[in-house]
Amino acid sequence: MTFEKDATQHSVPERFYKHFVVLKSCAEPIINTEPSDPKNAAEKALFSDYPFIELSYKSGHFCGGLLVTKRHVVTAAHSFDTDEKKAHVRVLVGISNFYQEPEVIDVEGWTKYVDWPLRKLESPYHDIAVLKLKKEVTTPNVVLIPLYNKHYDKSDIHLESIEWGRTEKSNESPDLLKIPLKIVPRAKCEREFQDLLGDKYYIRMWKLCTRSPKKLYLGSGDSGGPLIYKENGVMKLFGVNEANCDRTCLMLNIC
């Protein structure tokens, strides 16, 4: 993990924009991540295995995210798109379920990814935000996740999404959950959507379609959680979940 060391040599925005070439994964907001068939159930994830995960909290859990420095969290911008949503937000670090004692840190500021002066994105519609914390995380064993800095649109790699979102049994999962995913190539994904929605539908370049072999879906509350790729044994941030896809995603078994 080299991100934290390199961050001392660059300003956070400069370092971030140099390497943050990630894609969002579309997500259906009313989908089961804990289906009745145990073989298809999402697995519990431990903070010790994913020591960069955080939970954004405001009178209840509402968004996931991950640490890229000890004072910066990457998450979904739409979770903070109003002044009301931005106010009085805290992040919880160091837990795998709601019954553990977290480190709680207030959020000092919010920046939409494309508003940073050194951005290299052509579109203003990327649903990615950066939260600045009021102080550095002090939880032991926190690891800062590096960023996958290549464009990839093939189906031959395995990904994971790590989430706190809704299950079929509750409005929120008390446990951190993980689901396996594989990329659906953009052209194939677009054809499947067009078969249902018409030829005018297309998949924007900054979005990524994925499909779970377990037929699991991202749900409400999963926004902002990471899409992770393990490269040479090192976990890297591949994308950020967006929970605004309609029921078409469910029909296609696509996130």
Short mmCIF file of C-alpha atoms in Angstrom, two decimals:
data_model
loop_
_atom_site.label_atom_id
_atom_site.label_comp_id
_atom_site.label_asym_id
_atom_site.label_seq_id
_atom_site.Cartn_x
_atom_site.Cartn_y
_atom_site.Cartn_z
CA MET A 1 0.00 0.00 0.00
CA THR A 2 1.78 3.14 -1.14
CA PHE A 3 -0.95 5.76 -1.12
CA GLU A 4 -0.28 7.19 2.34
CA LYS A 5 3.46 7.45 1.78
CA ASP A 6 3.07 9.17 -1.59
CA ALA A 7 0.46 11.56 -0.19
CA THR A 8 3.25 13.31 1.70
CA GLN A 9 4.86 14.25 -1.60
CA HIS A 10 1.76 15.65 -3.31
CA SER A 11 -1.29 17.60 -2.28
CA VAL A 12 -4.28 15.30 -1.81
CA PRO A 13 -6.12 16.58 -4.92
CA GLU A 14 -3.02 16.27 -7.11
CA ARG A 15 -2.33 12.72 -6.01
CA PHE A 16 -5.97 11.79 -6.24
CA TYR A 17 -6.53 13.05 -9.74
CA LYS A 18 -3.39 11.44 -11.00
CA HIS A 19 -4.60 7.98 -10.06
CA PHE A 20 -8.33 8.04 -9.50
CA VAL A 21 -9.52 6.50 -12.79
CA VAL A 22 -12.38 4.41 -11.45
CA LEU A 23 -15.84 3.51 -12.65
CA LYS A 24 -19.18 3.44 -10.89
CA SER A 25 -21.32 0.33 -10.70
CA CYS A 26 -25.04 0.73 -11.30
CA ALA A 27 -27.19 -0.54 -8.45
CA GLU A 28 -30.86 -1.37 -7.97
CA PRO A 29 -32.11 0.30 -4.78
CA ILE A 30 -34.70 -2.31 -3.79
CA ILE A 31 -32.84 -5.59 -4.19
CA ASN A 32 -32.17 -8.50 -1.89
CA THR A 33 -28.63 -9.04 -0.69
CA GLU A 34 -29.76 -11.80 1.65
CA PRO A 35 -32.00 -14.11 -0.41
CA SER A 36 -33.93 -17.04 1.07
CA ASP A 37 -31.63 -19.62 -0.55
CA PRO A 38 -28.59 -19.84 1.79
CA LYS A 39 -26.33 -20.76 -1.14
CA ASN A 40 -27.04 -17.36 -2.66
CA ALA A 41 -26.68 -15.36 0.55
CA ALA A 42 -24.18 -12.54 0.85
CA GLU A 43 -21.21 -13.36 3.06
CA LYS A 44 -20.29 -11.42 6.16
CA ALA A 45 -17.14 -9.34 5.85
CA LEU A 46 -14.73 -8.43 8.65
CA PHE A 47 -13.11 -5.04 9.09
CA SER A 48 -9.80 -6.83 9.61
CA ASP A 49 -10.07 -8.15 6.04
CA TYR A 50 -11.18 -4.79 4.60
CA PRO A 51 -9.45 -2.28 6.93
CA PHE A 52 -10.34 0.75 4.81
CA ILE A 53 -14.15 0.52 5.10
CA GLU A 54 -16.17 3.24 6.82
CA LEU A 55 -19.84 3.94 7.36
CA SER A 56 -21.32 7.43 6.95
CA TYR A 57 -23.89 8.05 9.65
CA LYS A 58 -26.56 10.64 10.31
CA SER A 59 -29.40 9.60 12.62
CA GLY A 60 -28.92 6.14 11.14
CA HIS A 61 -26.74 4.55 8.50
CA PHE A 62 -27.15 6.00 5.04
CA CYS A 63 -24.03 5.49 2.93
CA GLY A 64 -20.84 3.47 2.68
CA GLY A 65 -17.35 4.60 1.76
CA LEU A 66 -13.67 3.93 2.19
CA LEU A 67 -10.53 5.63 3.43
CA VAL A 68 -7.93 6.75 0.88
CA THR A 69 -5.99 8.86 3.39
CA LYS A 70 -6.40 9.07 7.15
CA ARG A 71 -8.52 12.21 6.67
CA HIS A 72 -10.27 11.54 3.35
CA VAL A 73 -13.15 9.23 2.47
CA VAL A 74 -14.34 8.38 -1.04
CA THR A 75 -18.09 7.84 -1.32
CA ALA A 76 -21.11 8.53 -3.56
CA ALA A 77 -21.81 12.21 -4.29
CA HIS A 78 -25.60 11.79 -4.45
CA SER A 79 -25.64 10.90 -0.76
CA PHE A 80 -24.50 14.48 -0.05
CA ASP A 81 -26.22 16.46 -2.79
CA THR A 82 -28.21 18.78 -0.49
CA ASP A 83 -27.21 20.99 2.44
CA GLU A 84 -29.45 18.91 4.68
CA LYS A 85 -27.65 15.70 3.72
CA LYS A 86 -24.24 17.29 4.27
CA ALA A 87 -25.03 18.61 7.75
CA HIS A 88 -23.93 16.78 10.91
CA VAL A 89 -22.47 13.75 9.14
CA ARG A 90 -20.13 11.43 10.99
CA VAL A 91 -18.12 8.46 9.81
CA LEU A 92 -17.75 5.22 11.75
CA VAL A 93 -14.47 3.33 11.42
CA GLY A 94 -13.17 0.01 12.72
CA ILE A 95 -16.36 -2.08 12.87
CA SER A 96 -17.88 -5.07 11.05
CA ASN A 97 -21.33 -4.76 12.64
CA PHE A 98 -23.41 -2.16 14.44
CA TYR A 99 -22.91 -3.76 17.85
CA GLN A 100 -19.18 -3.08 17.94
CA GLU A 101 -17.69 0.15 19.28
CA PRO A 102 -16.49 2.32 16.38
CA GLU A 103 -14.19 5.29 16.15
CA VAL A 104 -16.53 8.19 15.36
CA ILE A 105 -15.26 11.25 13.48
CA ASP A 106 -17.17 14.31 12.30
CA VAL A 107 -17.00 15.31 8.65
CA GLU A 108 -15.40 18.72 8.15
CA GLY A 109 -16.07 19.24 4.46
CA TRP A 110 -17.38 17.73 1.25
CA THR A 111 -16.06 18.05 -2.28
CA LYS A 112 -17.57 16.57 -5.39
CA TYR A 113 -14.79 14.77 -7.20
CA VAL A 114 -15.15 16.78 -10.42
CA ASP A 115 -14.97 20.10 -8.52
CA TRP A 116 -11.35 19.62 -7.54
CA PRO A 117 -9.17 22.02 -9.57
CA LEU A 118 -6.82 19.32 -10.87
CA ARG A 119 -9.53 16.97 -12.06
CA LYS A 120 -9.05 15.08 -15.29
CA LEU A 121 -12.63 14.01 -15.91
CA GLU A 122 -14.42 15.22 -19.00
CA SER A 123 -17.92 14.86 -17.58
CA PRO A 124 -19.48 16.62 -14.57
CA TYR A 125 -21.77 13.65 -13.90
CA HIS A 126 -19.47 11.27 -12.03
CA ASP A 127 -21.25 10.36 -8.81
CA ILE A 128 -18.12 10.40 -6.65
CA ALA A 129 -17.40 12.62 -3.65
CA VAL A 130 -14.55 13.12 -1.21
CA LEU A 131 -15.25 13.75 2.48
CA LYS A 132 -12.63 15.50 4.60
CA LEU A 133 -12.64 14.43 8.25
CA LYS A 134 -12.06 16.83 11.14
CA LYS A 135 -9.16 14.72 12.38
CA GLU A 136 -7.10 11.76 11.31
CA VAL A 137 -8.36 8.23 11.90
CA THR A 138 -6.56 6.64 14.84
CA THR A 139 -8.11 3.15 14.73
CA PRO A 140 -5.29 0.57 14.84
CA ASN A 141 -4.60 -1.49 11.73
CA VAL A 142 -6.36 0.87 9.32
CA VAL A 143 -4.96 0.37 5.82
CA LEU A 144 -5.41 2.92 3.04
CA ILE A 145 -6.57 1.34 -0.18
CA PRO A 146 -4.64 2.16 -3.37
CA LEU A 147 -6.47 3.09 -6.55
CA TYR A 148 -6.68 0.97 -9.69
CA ASN A 149 -5.57 3.41 -12.37
CA LYS A 150 -6.42 1.64 -15.62
CA HIS A 151 -9.55 1.53 -17.74
CA TYR A 152 -10.99 -1.99 -17.92
CA ASP A 153 -14.11 -3.29 -19.64
CA LYS A 154 -13.65 -7.05 -19.93
CA SER A 155 -15.35 -9.91 -18.13
CA ASP A 156 -12.31 -11.97 -17.13
CA ILE A 157 -11.59 -10.50 -13.71
CA HIS A 158 -13.35 -11.04 -10.40
CA LEU A 159 -14.49 -8.12 -8.25
CA GLU A 160 -16.05 -7.73 -4.82
CA SER A 161 -18.44 -5.15 -3.46
CA ILE A 162 -18.41 -4.49 0.29
CA GLU A 163 -21.66 -3.09 1.68
CA TRP A 164 -23.85 -2.17 4.65
CA GLY A 165 -27.10 -1.86 2.69
CA ARG A 166 -30.61 -3.20 2.75
CA THR A 167 -31.39 -6.93 2.80
CA GLU A 168 -34.68 -8.70 2.20
CA LYS A 169 -35.06 -9.08 5.98
CA SER A 170 -34.40 -5.51 7.07
CA ASN A 171 -34.00 -1.91 5.95
CA GLU A 172 -30.32 -2.09 6.79
CA SER A 173 -27.83 -4.85 7.43
CA PRO A 174 -26.32 -4.82 10.94
CA ASP A 175 -23.36 -6.66 9.43
CA LEU A 176 -20.86 -5.64 6.80
CA LEU A 177 -21.54 -7.84 3.74
CA LYS A 178 -19.61 -8.74 0.61
CA ILE A 179 -20.81 -9.96 -2.76
CA PRO A 180 -18.83 -11.34 -5.72
CA LEU A 181 -19.19 -9.57 -9.06
CA LYS A 182 -17.94 -9.89 -12.63
CA ILE A 183 -17.86 -7.16 -15.25
CA VAL A 184 -20.43 -7.21 -18.04
CA PRO A 185 -18.65 -5.64 -21.06
CA ARG A 186 -20.17 -2.28 -21.92
CA ALA A 187 -21.33 -3.29 -25.41
CA LYS A 188 -23.09 -6.40 -24.10
CA CYS A 189 -24.65 -4.51 -21.20
CA GLU A 190 -25.86 -1.78 -23.52
CA ARG A 191 -27.45 -4.30 -25.90
CA GLU A 192 -29.32 -5.95 -23.04
CA PHE A 193 -30.65 -2.60 -21.83
CA GLN A 194 -31.60 -1.57 -25.37
CA ASP A 195 -33.57 -4.78 -25.85
CA LEU A 196 -35.75 -3.66 -22.94
CA LEU A 197 -35.64 0.13 -23.19
CA GLY A 198 -35.03 0.91 -26.85
CA ASP A 199 -32.07 1.94 -28.99
CA LYS A 200 -31.75 5.38 -27.42
CA TYR A 201 -30.45 3.87 -24.17
CA TYR A 202 -26.67 3.75 -23.77
CA ILE A 203 -24.16 3.09 -21.01
CA ARG A 204 -22.04 6.14 -20.30
CA MET A 205 -18.28 5.68 -20.33
CA TRP A 206 -17.92 6.38 -16.60
CA LYS A 207 -20.40 3.63 -15.65
CA LEU A 208 -19.67 -0.04 -15.27
CA CYS A 209 -22.08 -2.97 -15.43
CA THR A 210 -21.49 -5.97 -13.22
CA ARG A 211 -23.27 -9.27 -12.62
CA SER A 212 -23.14 -11.49 -9.55
CA PRO A 213 -22.90 -15.27 -10.03
CA LYS A 214 -25.02 -15.55 -6.87
CA LYS A 215 -27.73 -13.29 -8.34
CA LEU A 216 -27.16 -10.77 -5.57
CA TYR A 217 -27.81 -7.08 -6.05
CA LEU A 218 -26.68 -3.85 -4.52
CA GLY A 219 -29.41 -2.36 -2.37
CA SER A 220 -30.49 0.83 -0.67
CA GLY A 221 -27.69 1.96 1.64
CA ASP A 222 -24.99 0.37 -0.50
CA SER A 223 -24.22 3.65 -2.26
CA GLY A 224 -20.63 4.80 -1.86
CA GLY A 225 -19.31 1.36 -1.04
CA PRO A 226 -16.23 0.15 -2.89
CA LEU A 227 -15.91 -2.09 -5.88
CA ILE A 228 -12.65 -3.92 -5.22
CA TYR A 229 -10.20 -5.69 -7.52
CA LYS A 230 -7.35 -7.79 -6.19
CA GLU A 231 -4.26 -7.27 -8.35
CA ASN A 232 -1.23 -9.42 -7.54
CA GLY A 233 -2.68 -10.05 -4.10
CA VAL A 234 -3.25 -6.35 -3.36
CA MET A 235 -6.80 -5.00 -3.04
CA LYS A 236 -7.40 -1.87 -5.11
CA LEU A 237 -10.33 0.50 -5.50
CA PHE A 238 -11.92 -0.23 -8.87
CA GLY A 239 -15.16 1.73 -8.57
CA VAL A 240 -17.78 3.32 -6.34
CA ASN A 241 -21.32 1.99 -6.05
CA GLU A 242 -24.26 4.08 -7.18
CA ALA A 243 -27.74 3.04 -6.02
CA ASN A 244 -29.99 4.76 -8.52
CA CYS A 245 -30.64 2.11 -11.15
CA ASP A 246 -34.29 1.25 -11.71
CA ARG A 247 -35.93 -2.18 -11.83
CA THR A 248 -34.49 -2.81 -15.27
CA CYS A 249 -31.28 -3.84 -13.49
CA LEU A 250 -33.22 -6.50 -11.62
CA MET A 251 -34.75 -7.82 -14.83
CA LEU A 252 -31.30 -8.11 -16.40
CA ASN A 253 -29.53 -9.39 -13.27
CA ILE A 254 -27.10 -6.48 -13.68
CA CYS A 255 -25.72 -4.12 -11.05
#
